[in-house]
Structure formats: C-alpha cells, structure tokens
Amino acid sequence: MSGFRRAPKGAIPVTAQPTATPPATRAVTAPLYAAGFVTAFGAHSIAAGLGAHSGDIGLSLLNLGILLAVYDLAEVLLKPVFGSLSDRIGAKPVVVAGLVAFAALSLIGLAAADPLLLGLARVGQGAAASAFSPASSAMVARLAGRNAGAYFGRYGSWKGLGYVAGPLLGAALIHLGGFPLLFGTLSALAAAVAVWAALSLPGLAPLPRVRYTVLDLIRQVTHRGFLVPTLVLAAATGALGTAIGFLPALATRQGLDPVSAVAAVSLLALTSAVTQPWIGRLRDQNRLRDGPGMTGGLLLTAAGIAGVALLPGTVTIFCAAAAIGVGIGTATPLGFAHLADTTPIERLGRTMGTAELGRELGDAGGPLLVGVVASAAGLPVGLGVLALAVAAASLLRASGAANALPGRGPRP
C-alpha cells in the first residue's frame, strides 16, 4: 500500500517513504482488543461500583455524577493530543506507554478512603486511557483496510466484554477487599497487557503526513462526514456512561442488592458485545448502511432509557438494559467504521482522537446532565431528559455521513 497522498489545497506536503501494513492476523489484533478490554473494564467496574455503593461512601446524586464524569473529562483534554502523537511517532509506543501509565496511576486507588482520592485515581486512569485508546483505534483502522466494520465490531465486542466483566467482577472485588483491591487488580491487568502489546504488536512506521493549515483543520472537523458520526458516538457513549452508573443506583432504590444491581449493567454490556460483530459484518457485506443504522441504534437506545424513566421497576430495568445495549451495539461500530473508511490513513490517529473527544464529552455530559436534573427533580426525570437528548441526536440524519471526508472516498 502506498502511503503517498495528494495534499489538500493550502496544505504543505511532507516527503516520506511509503510503508507496508502487515496482515491483520489474530496475533496482531489480540493485544489491541485486550487494550480495549482494559479501558472498558477499568472505567466501568469503578463506575458501577460507585453507583451501587454511593450511599455507603456518602455520595449524593450530584457527587456521583461528578465522579463518573472526571475520568472522561481527563480524556477530553488529552485524546486529540495523543491521537496526533500516534500519527507522528507510530501507534505502538503510545499504546504501550498509555497502558504502563494506567497501571501506575491505578495504584493511587490503593489508598482510596474517600471520594477525593477516588476522584484523583479516576482522573489518572482517564489521562492514561486517553493515550492508548485512540492509538488502539487508529491501529485497528489501519490494519482493517476496507473491512472496518468487522474489525471495529470485534474491537467493540471486546470492550463489551470489559463492560460485562467490569461491573460483576468489580462488585465482587469491592465486596472482598473494597476499592483498593479493585484498583490493585486493574493495575496488574494493565501492566500485563502492556507487556503483551510491547512483545506482540507490529511497529507500524508513521505514514507520510501532510501539514495542514488552521483553516484546513477547521474544515475537516466541521465536515458533516466527521460531525455526524462523532455526534452519534457521543450520544451513544453518553447513554452508556449514564446507564453504567445510574442503573445500579436506580436498581438499589428498587430494593435490589448491589450484585443484582450491577447485573443489569452486565446485561447491557453483554447485548452490546454480541450485537457489535454482527452489525459490523452486515455493514461490510453492504447489507446495512451507516446512516439508517446509526439512526436506528440511537432511537432504540433512547426508547430503552425512556422506558426505565417512565416505569422504573426491576423488570423494566433489565428490559431497558437489553434495549440500550443493542442500540449502542448498533450505533458504535457503524460510527467508528465510517470514520475509518472516510479518513486519510496518515491522520487516522488524529481523527480517532478527536472523535473520541466527542465520545468523552458525551460520556461526561450524560452523567452530569442526569445528576443535575436528578438532584432537582428525581432520577426518573433525569433519565427522561437524557432519552430526549439521545432521540434528538438521532434526528440528525446520517445522510451527511454518506459523504466522505476531504481526502478519501466513501467505501464502495
């Protein structure tokens, strides 16, 4: 594959040699899927634990929303930076260094005895994840070629496994040794995956780059082909982050014990994990178009949230969790695959990092929105407002997403 591309108008070309991409074998992609598992397991085991034990550690609904959001706020600031860095120096060193940092900063949680230290540990983990998460996505996109749907479906499925294992294992670890045992386990897991990635990932050389003017950058990030799928990812992730934290809180208020409460979150994650590879295959076979698929996924997600907001109860919570999981599992791989197919490969890292910034804004904004509204009018009302926001996002028809980004054509 030739790495040379014609620079857009106003850009300054950089001379470099073409590079070849190795085959996407299972041995190559497995460490990237494991990195996705780490970030999902780490973020959502703690988030679900905070939701289920918020009363035990004296958290109000507003403080719970803040603690759920700080991880993502750290990622918002740093993901575009690390995404661009992976374009410049290669994705592998960014992935490995991010995992090492995640392992080290998780150790703060060993001394976590109050919400402040828990918040500091969450910020550190979010900062580290902001390195290896967009770099992993960019590497998956580069290895996938025109099979982006299938590879992002698998990548999302492994993240989904992290969402499944995270809440249940997190609840068990907190029961056995409190939050310090959970943070210690996360540190050991991230360190092991860092070693695996260092030994197994190919050292993909940076691709020839183009120097863009500020006007070029503004044009790229405001193009509908970028904005629409990024908004879809933000809405889906906002729903996910809120459900991970607030569904257990709602379930415990319905009389369920903490382990049963986080089981609803695991059901959500399981349905998402099962859905994503299937959706990815349908897309690559041209049996599902990006626009209608993303719109349908968001509408199903909004319906699940609205259902639990209108009729909170044990049965409704689990039905809503399944609907939200399928909706997120539909919208997410389509959004990522569309970005991968319509982005020049020499700036995949920057585009994925910027798109992940949008996701993290959603992931932070969803819990904050629900927390603020719930503290004033109750949790069901807060969830209802989120359902309206997700449904509104689906109205931005992804017909705009059918247009390619400047510099690369749409998938066939």
Coordinates of C-alpha atoms in Angstrom, one line a residue:
M1 CA 0.0 0.0 0.0
S2 CA 1.4 3.3 -1.0
G3 CA 1.4 5.9 1.8
F4 CA 1.7 8.9 -0.6
R5 CA -1.3 11.2 -0.9
R6 CA -2.0 14.5 -2.6
A7 CA -2.1 17.3 -0.1
P8 CA -5.4 19.3 0.0
K9 CA -5.4 22.9 -1.1
G10 CA -3.5 25.0 1.3
A11 CA -1.6 22.1 2.9
I12 CA 2.2 21.7 2.9
P13 CA 3.3 18.2 1.8
V14 CA 5.9 16.2 3.8
T15 CA 8.2 13.9 1.9
A16 CA 8.4 10.3 3.3
Q17 CA 8.7 6.8 2.1
P18 CA 5.7 4.5 1.6
T19 CA 5.1 1.9 4.2
A20 CA 3.5 -1.5 4.1
T21 CA 0.8 -2.7 6.5
P22 CA 1.2 -6.3 7.9
P23 CA -1.7 -8.7 7.7
A24 CA -4.3 -8.3 10.4
T25 CA -3.7 -11.7 12.0
R26 CA -5.2 -12.8 15.3
A27 CA -1.8 -12.5 17.0
V28 CA -1.6 -8.8 15.8
T29 CA -5.1 -7.7 16.7
A30 CA -5.5 -9.5 20.0
P31 CA -3.3 -7.1 22.1
L32 CA -5.4 -4.2 20.7
Y33 CA -8.6 -5.9 21.7
A34 CA -7.1 -6.5 25.1
A35 CA -6.3 -2.8 25.4
G36 CA -9.9 -2.0 24.6
F37 CA -10.9 -4.5 27.3
V38 CA -8.7 -2.8 29.9
T39 CA -10.1 0.6 29.4
A40 CA -13.7 -0.7 29.5
F41 CA -13.1 -2.9 32.5
G42 CA -11.3 -0.2 34.3
A43 CA -13.7 2.6 33.7
H44 CA -17.0 0.7 34.2
S45 CA -16.0 -1.6 37.1
I46 CA -15.4 1.5 39.1
A47 CA -18.3 3.4 37.7
A48 CA -20.8 0.6 38.5
G49 CA -19.2 0.2 42.0
L50 CA -19.6 3.8 42.7
G51 CA -23.2 3.7 41.6
A52 CA -24.0 0.6 43.7
H53 CA -22.1 1.8 46.8
S54 CA -22.8 5.6 46.5
G55 CA -24.8 5.5 49.8
D56 CA -22.1 3.6 51.6
I57 CA -19.5 6.3 50.9
G58 CA -21.8 9.3 51.3
L59 CA -22.2 10.3 47.7
S60 CA -25.1 12.5 46.6
L61 CA -26.5 12.0 43.1
L62 CA -24.7 15.2 42.0
N63 CA -21.4 14.0 43.5
L64 CA -21.9 10.6 41.9
G65 CA -22.3 12.3 38.5
I66 CA -19.1 14.2 39.1
L67 CA -17.1 11.1 40.0
L68 CA -18.5 9.3 37.0
A69 CA -17.5 12.2 34.7
V70 CA -14.0 13.1 35.8
Y71 CA -12.5 10.1 34.1
D72 CA -13.9 11.2 30.8
L73 CA -13.1 14.9 31.4
A74 CA -9.4 13.9 31.6
E75 CA -9.8 12.0 28.3
V76 CA -11.5 15.0 26.6
L77 CA -8.4 17.2 27.1
L78 CA -5.8 14.6 26.0
K79 CA -7.2 12.2 23.4
P80 CA -6.7 14.5 20.4
V81 CA -3.1 15.2 21.6
F82 CA -2.2 11.5 21.9
G83 CA -4.1 10.7 18.7
S84 CA -1.9 13.2 16.8
L85 CA 1.2 11.9 18.6
S86 CA 0.4 8.3 17.4
D87 CA 0.3 9.7 13.8
R88 CA 3.7 11.3 14.4
I89 CA 5.7 8.6 16.1
G90 CA 3.6 5.5 15.5
A91 CA 0.7 3.9 17.4
K92 CA 2.6 1.1 19.2
P93 CA 4.7 3.3 21.6
V94 CA 1.6 5.3 22.5
V95 CA -0.4 2.2 23.2
V96 CA 2.3 0.6 25.4
A97 CA 3.2 3.8 27.3
G98 CA -0.5 4.5 28.0
L99 CA -1.0 1.0 29.4
V100 CA 2.1 1.4 31.6
A101 CA 0.8 4.8 32.9
F102 CA -2.7 3.3 33.5
A103 CA -1.1 0.6 35.7
A104 CA 1.0 3.1 37.6
L105 CA -1.8 5.6 38.2
S106 CA -4.3 3.0 39.3
L107 CA -2.1 2.5 42.4
I108 CA -3.4 5.7 43.7
G109 CA -6.6 3.8 44.4
L110 CA -4.8 1.5 46.9
A111 CA -5.1 4.3 49.4
A112 CA -8.6 5.4 48.4
A113 CA -10.5 6.0 51.5
D114 CA -12.7 9.0 50.5
P115 CA -14.3 10.4 47.3
L116 CA -11.4 12.9 46.8
L117 CA -8.8 10.1 46.4
L118 CA -11.2 8.0 44.3
G119 CA -11.6 11.1 42.0
L120 CA -7.8 11.5 41.7
A121 CA -7.4 7.9 40.8
R122 CA -10.1 8.2 38.2
V123 CA -8.5 11.3 36.7
G124 CA -5.2 9.5 36.4
Q125 CA -6.7 6.5 34.8
G126 CA -8.6 8.7 32.3
A127 CA -5.4 10.5 31.4
A128 CA -3.6 7.3 30.7
A129 CA -6.5 5.8 28.8
S130 CA -6.5 8.9 26.6
A131 CA -3.2 7.7 25.2
F132 CA -3.8 4.1 24.4
S133 CA -7.5 4.3 23.5
P134 CA -7.3 6.5 20.3
A135 CA -3.9 4.9 19.4
S136 CA -5.5 1.4 19.5
S137 CA -8.5 2.6 17.4
A138 CA -6.2 4.1 14.8
M139 CA -4.1 0.9 14.7
V140 CA -7.3 -1.2 14.3
A141 CA -8.4 1.1 11.5
R142 CA -5.1 0.9 9.7
L143 CA -5.0 -2.9 9.9
A144 CA -8.6 -3.4 8.9
G145 CA -8.4 -1.8 5.5
R146 CA -11.9 -2.0 3.9
N147 CA -13.2 -4.4 6.5
A148 CA -13.5 -1.7 9.1
G149 CA -17.0 -2.8 10.1
A150 CA -15.9 -6.3 11.1
Y151 CA -12.7 -5.2 12.9
F152 CA -14.4 -2.4 14.8
G153 CA -17.2 -4.8 15.6
R154 CA -14.7 -7.2 17.2
Y155 CA -12.9 -4.4 18.9
G156 CA -16.2 -3.1 20.3
S157 CA -17.2 -6.6 21.4
W158 CA -14.0 -7.0 23.4
K159 CA -14.8 -3.6 25.0
G160 CA -18.2 -5.0 25.6
L161 CA -16.7 -8.0 27.4
G162 CA -14.9 -5.4 29.6
Y163 CA -18.3 -3.9 30.3
V164 CA -19.7 -7.3 31.2
A165 CA -16.9 -8.4 33.4
G166 CA -16.2 -5.0 34.9
P167 CA -19.4 -4.4 36.9
L168 CA -19.7 -8.0 38.2
L169 CA -16.0 -8.6 39.0
G170 CA -15.8 -5.0 40.3
A171 CA -18.7 -5.7 42.7
A172 CA -17.0 -9.0 43.8
L173 CA -13.6 -7.3 44.3
I174 CA -15.1 -4.4 46.3
H175 CA -17.0 -7.0 48.4
L176 CA -13.8 -8.9 49.1
G177 CA -11.4 -6.0 49.6
G178 CA -13.0 -2.7 48.9
F179 CA -12.0 -0.2 46.2
P180 CA -8.2 -0.8 47.0
L181 CA -8.5 -4.4 45.8
L182 CA -10.3 -3.3 42.6
F183 CA -7.6 -0.7 41.8
G184 CA -4.8 -3.1 42.5
T185 CA -6.3 -5.7 40.1
L186 CA -6.7 -3.1 37.4
S187 CA -3.1 -2.1 37.8
A188 CA -1.9 -5.7 37.5
L189 CA -4.1 -6.3 34.4
A190 CA -2.9 -3.1 32.6
A191 CA 0.7 -4.0 33.3
A192 CA 0.2 -7.5 31.8
V193 CA -1.4 -6.1 28.7
A194 CA 1.4 -3.6 28.3
V195 CA 4.0 -6.3 28.2
W196 CA 1.9 -8.3 25.8
A197 CA 1.5 -5.3 23.5
A198 CA 5.2 -4.5 23.7
L199 CA 6.1 -8.0 22.6
S200 CA 3.3 -8.7 20.0
L201 CA 2.2 -5.5 18.3
P202 CA 4.0 -4.7 15.0
G203 CA 6.0 -1.5 14.9
L204 CA 4.0 0.3 12.2
A205 CA 6.0 3.2 10.9
P206 CA 4.3 6.6 10.8
L207 CA 2.8 7.2 7.4
P208 CA 3.7 10.2 5.2
R209 CA 1.9 13.2 6.6
V210 CA 0.5 16.4 5.3
R211 CA 1.0 19.7 7.1
Y212 CA -2.5 21.3 7.3
T213 CA -3.2 25.0 7.9
V214 CA -5.6 26.0 10.7
L215 CA -8.2 26.6 8.1
D216 CA -7.8 23.0 6.8
L217 CA -8.2 21.6 10.3
I218 CA -11.3 23.7 10.9
R219 CA -12.7 22.5 7.6
Q220 CA -12.0 18.8 8.4
V221 CA -13.5 18.8 11.9
T222 CA -16.7 20.7 10.8
H223 CA -17.4 18.5 7.8
R224 CA -20.7 16.6 8.2
G225 CA -18.9 13.4 7.3
F226 CA -17.0 13.8 10.6
L227 CA -19.5 15.6 12.7
V228 CA -22.5 13.3 12.2
P229 CA -20.8 10.0 13.2
T230 CA -19.0 11.8 16.0
L231 CA -22.3 13.1 17.4
V232 CA -23.7 9.6 17.1
L233 CA -20.7 8.2 19.1
A234 CA -21.1 11.0 21.7
A235 CA -24.8 10.3 22.2
A236 CA -24.3 6.5 22.4
T237 CA -21.4 6.8 24.8
G238 CA -23.3 9.4 27.0
A239 CA -26.2 6.9 27.3
L240 CA -23.7 4.1 28.1
G241 CA -21.8 6.1 30.8
T242 CA -25.1 7.2 32.4
A243 CA -26.5 3.7 32.4
I244 CA -23.3 2.2 33.9
G245 CA -23.5 4.4 36.9
F246 CA -27.2 5.2 37.3
L247 CA -28.9 1.9 36.5
P248 CA -27.3 0.3 39.6
A249 CA -28.3 3.3 41.7
L250 CA -31.9 3.1 40.4
A251 CA -31.9 -0.7 41.0
T252 CA -30.8 -0.4 44.6
R253 CA -33.5 2.1 45.2
Q254 CA -35.9 -0.6 43.9
G255 CA -34.7 -3.0 46.6
L256 CA -32.1 -5.0 44.7
D257 CA -28.8 -5.9 46.4
P258 CA -25.6 -4.4 44.8
V259 CA -24.6 -7.5 43.0
S260 CA -28.0 -7.9 41.4
A261 CA -28.0 -4.1 40.6
V262 CA -24.8 -4.3 38.6
A263 CA -26.1 -7.4 36.8
A264 CA -28.4 -5.1 34.9
V265 CA -25.3 -3.2 33.6
S266 CA -23.7 -6.5 32.7
L267 CA -26.8 -7.4 30.6
L268 CA -26.5 -4.1 28.8
A269 CA -22.8 -4.8 28.1
L270 CA -23.4 -8.4 27.0
T271 CA -26.1 -7.4 24.5
S272 CA -23.8 -4.7 23.1
A273 CA -20.9 -7.2 22.9
V274 CA -23.0 -9.7 21.0
T275 CA -24.5 -7.1 18.7
Q276 CA -21.4 -5.3 17.5
P277 CA -19.6 -8.0 15.5
W278 CA -22.9 -8.9 13.8
I279 CA -23.6 -5.3 12.8
G280 CA -20.0 -4.9 11.6
R281 CA -20.4 -7.9 9.3
L282 CA -23.7 -6.7 7.9
R283 CA -22.1 -3.3 7.1
D284 CA -19.1 -4.9 5.3
Q285 CA -21.5 -7.0 3.3
N286 CA -23.4 -3.8 2.3
R287 CA -26.5 -5.1 3.9
L288 CA -26.6 -2.2 6.4
R289 CA -25.9 1.4 5.5
D290 CA -24.3 3.7 8.0
G291 CA -26.9 6.4 8.1
P292 CA -30.1 4.3 8.8
G293 CA -28.1 2.0 11.1
M294 CA -26.8 4.8 13.3
T295 CA -30.2 6.5 13.5
G296 CA -32.0 3.3 14.4
G297 CA -29.4 2.5 17.1
L298 CA -29.8 5.8 18.8
L299 CA -33.6 5.6 18.7
L300 CA -33.6 2.1 20.3
T301 CA -31.2 3.5 23.0
A302 CA -33.5 6.4 23.7
A303 CA -36.5 4.1 23.9
G304 CA -34.8 2.0 26.5
I305 CA -33.9 5.0 28.6
A306 CA -37.4 6.4 28.3
G307 CA -38.9 3.1 29.3
V308 CA -37.0 2.9 32.6
A309 CA -37.6 6.6 33.3
L310 CA -41.4 6.2 32.8
L311 CA -41.9 2.8 34.5
P312 CA -39.0 2.2 36.9
G313 CA -39.0 -1.3 38.3
T314 CA -37.0 -4.5 38.4
V315 CA -38.3 -6.0 35.1
T316 CA -38.2 -2.6 33.3
I317 CA -34.6 -2.0 34.4
F318 CA -33.4 -5.3 32.8
C319 CA -35.5 -4.9 29.6
A320 CA -34.2 -1.3 29.3
A321 CA -30.6 -2.5 29.8
A322 CA -31.0 -5.0 26.9
A323 CA -32.5 -2.4 24.6
I324 CA -29.8 0.1 25.4
G325 CA -27.1 -2.5 24.8
V326 CA -28.5 -3.4 21.4
G327 CA -28.9 0.3 20.4
I328 CA -25.3 1.2 21.5
G329 CA -24.0 -2.0 19.8
T330 CA -25.6 -0.9 16.6
A331 CA -24.6 2.7 16.5
T332 CA -21.0 2.5 17.8
P333 CA -19.3 0.2 15.3
L334 CA -21.0 2.0 12.4
G335 CA -19.8 5.4 13.6
F336 CA -16.2 4.2 14.0
A337 CA -16.1 2.2 10.8
H338 CA -17.5 5.2 8.9
L339 CA -14.8 7.4 10.3
A340 CA -12.1 4.8 9.4
D341 CA -13.3 4.5 5.9
T342 CA -13.5 8.2 5.2
T343 CA -10.3 9.4 6.8
P344 CA -6.9 9.6 5.1
I345 CA -4.9 7.0 6.7
E346 CA -2.0 9.3 7.5
R347 CA -4.2 11.1 10.0
L348 CA -6.2 8.3 11.4
G349 CA -4.8 8.9 14.9
R350 CA -5.8 12.5 15.0
T351 CA -9.2 11.8 13.6
M352 CA -9.9 9.0 16.0
G353 CA -8.5 11.0 18.9
T354 CA -10.8 14.0 18.0
A355 CA -13.8 11.6 17.5
E356 CA -13.1 10.1 20.9
L357 CA -13.0 13.6 22.4
G358 CA -16.6 13.8 21.2
R359 CA -17.4 10.5 22.8
E360 CA -15.9 11.6 26.1
L361 CA -17.8 14.8 26.0
G362 CA -20.9 12.6 25.8
D363 CA -19.7 10.2 28.4
A364 CA -19.0 13.1 30.8
G365 CA -22.1 15.1 29.8
G366 CA -24.6 12.3 30.1
P367 CA -23.9 11.6 33.8
L368 CA -23.6 15.3 34.6
L369 CA -26.9 16.1 32.9
V370 CA -28.7 13.3 34.7
G371 CA -27.1 14.1 38.0
V372 CA -28.0 17.8 37.9
V373 CA -31.6 17.1 36.8
A374 CA -32.0 14.2 39.2
S375 CA -30.8 16.2 42.2
A376 CA -33.6 18.8 41.4
A377 CA -36.4 16.6 40.1
G378 CA -35.6 12.9 40.8
L379 CA -33.7 10.2 38.9
P380 CA -36.5 9.2 36.6
V381 CA -36.8 12.8 35.3
G382 CA -33.1 13.0 34.8
L383 CA -33.2 9.8 32.7
G384 CA -36.1 11.1 30.7
V385 CA -34.2 14.2 29.8
L386 CA -31.3 12.1 28.6
A387 CA -33.7 10.0 26.5
L388 CA -34.9 13.2 24.8
A389 CA -31.4 14.3 24.1
V390 CA -30.4 10.9 22.5
A391 CA -33.5 10.9 20.4
A392 CA -32.8 14.5 19.3
A393 CA -29.3 13.4 18.2
S394 CA -30.8 10.6 16.0
L395 CA -32.8 13.2 14.1
L396 CA -29.5 14.5 12.5
R397 CA -29.9 12.1 9.6
A398 CA -26.6 10.5 8.8
S399 CA -27.2 11.3 5.1
G400 CA -24.5 13.7 5.7
A401 CA -22.4 10.8 6.9
A402 CA -22.6 9.3 3.5
N403 CA -20.3 12.0 2.3
A404 CA -16.6 11.3 2.5
L405 CA -14.2 13.4 4.4
P406 CA -11.9 15.5 2.3
G407 CA -9.1 13.4 1.0
R408 CA -10.7 10.0 0.9
G409 CA -13.6 8.5 -0.9
P410 CA -16.6 6.7 0.7
R411 CA -16.5 2.9 1.0
P412 CA -17.9 1.1 -2.0

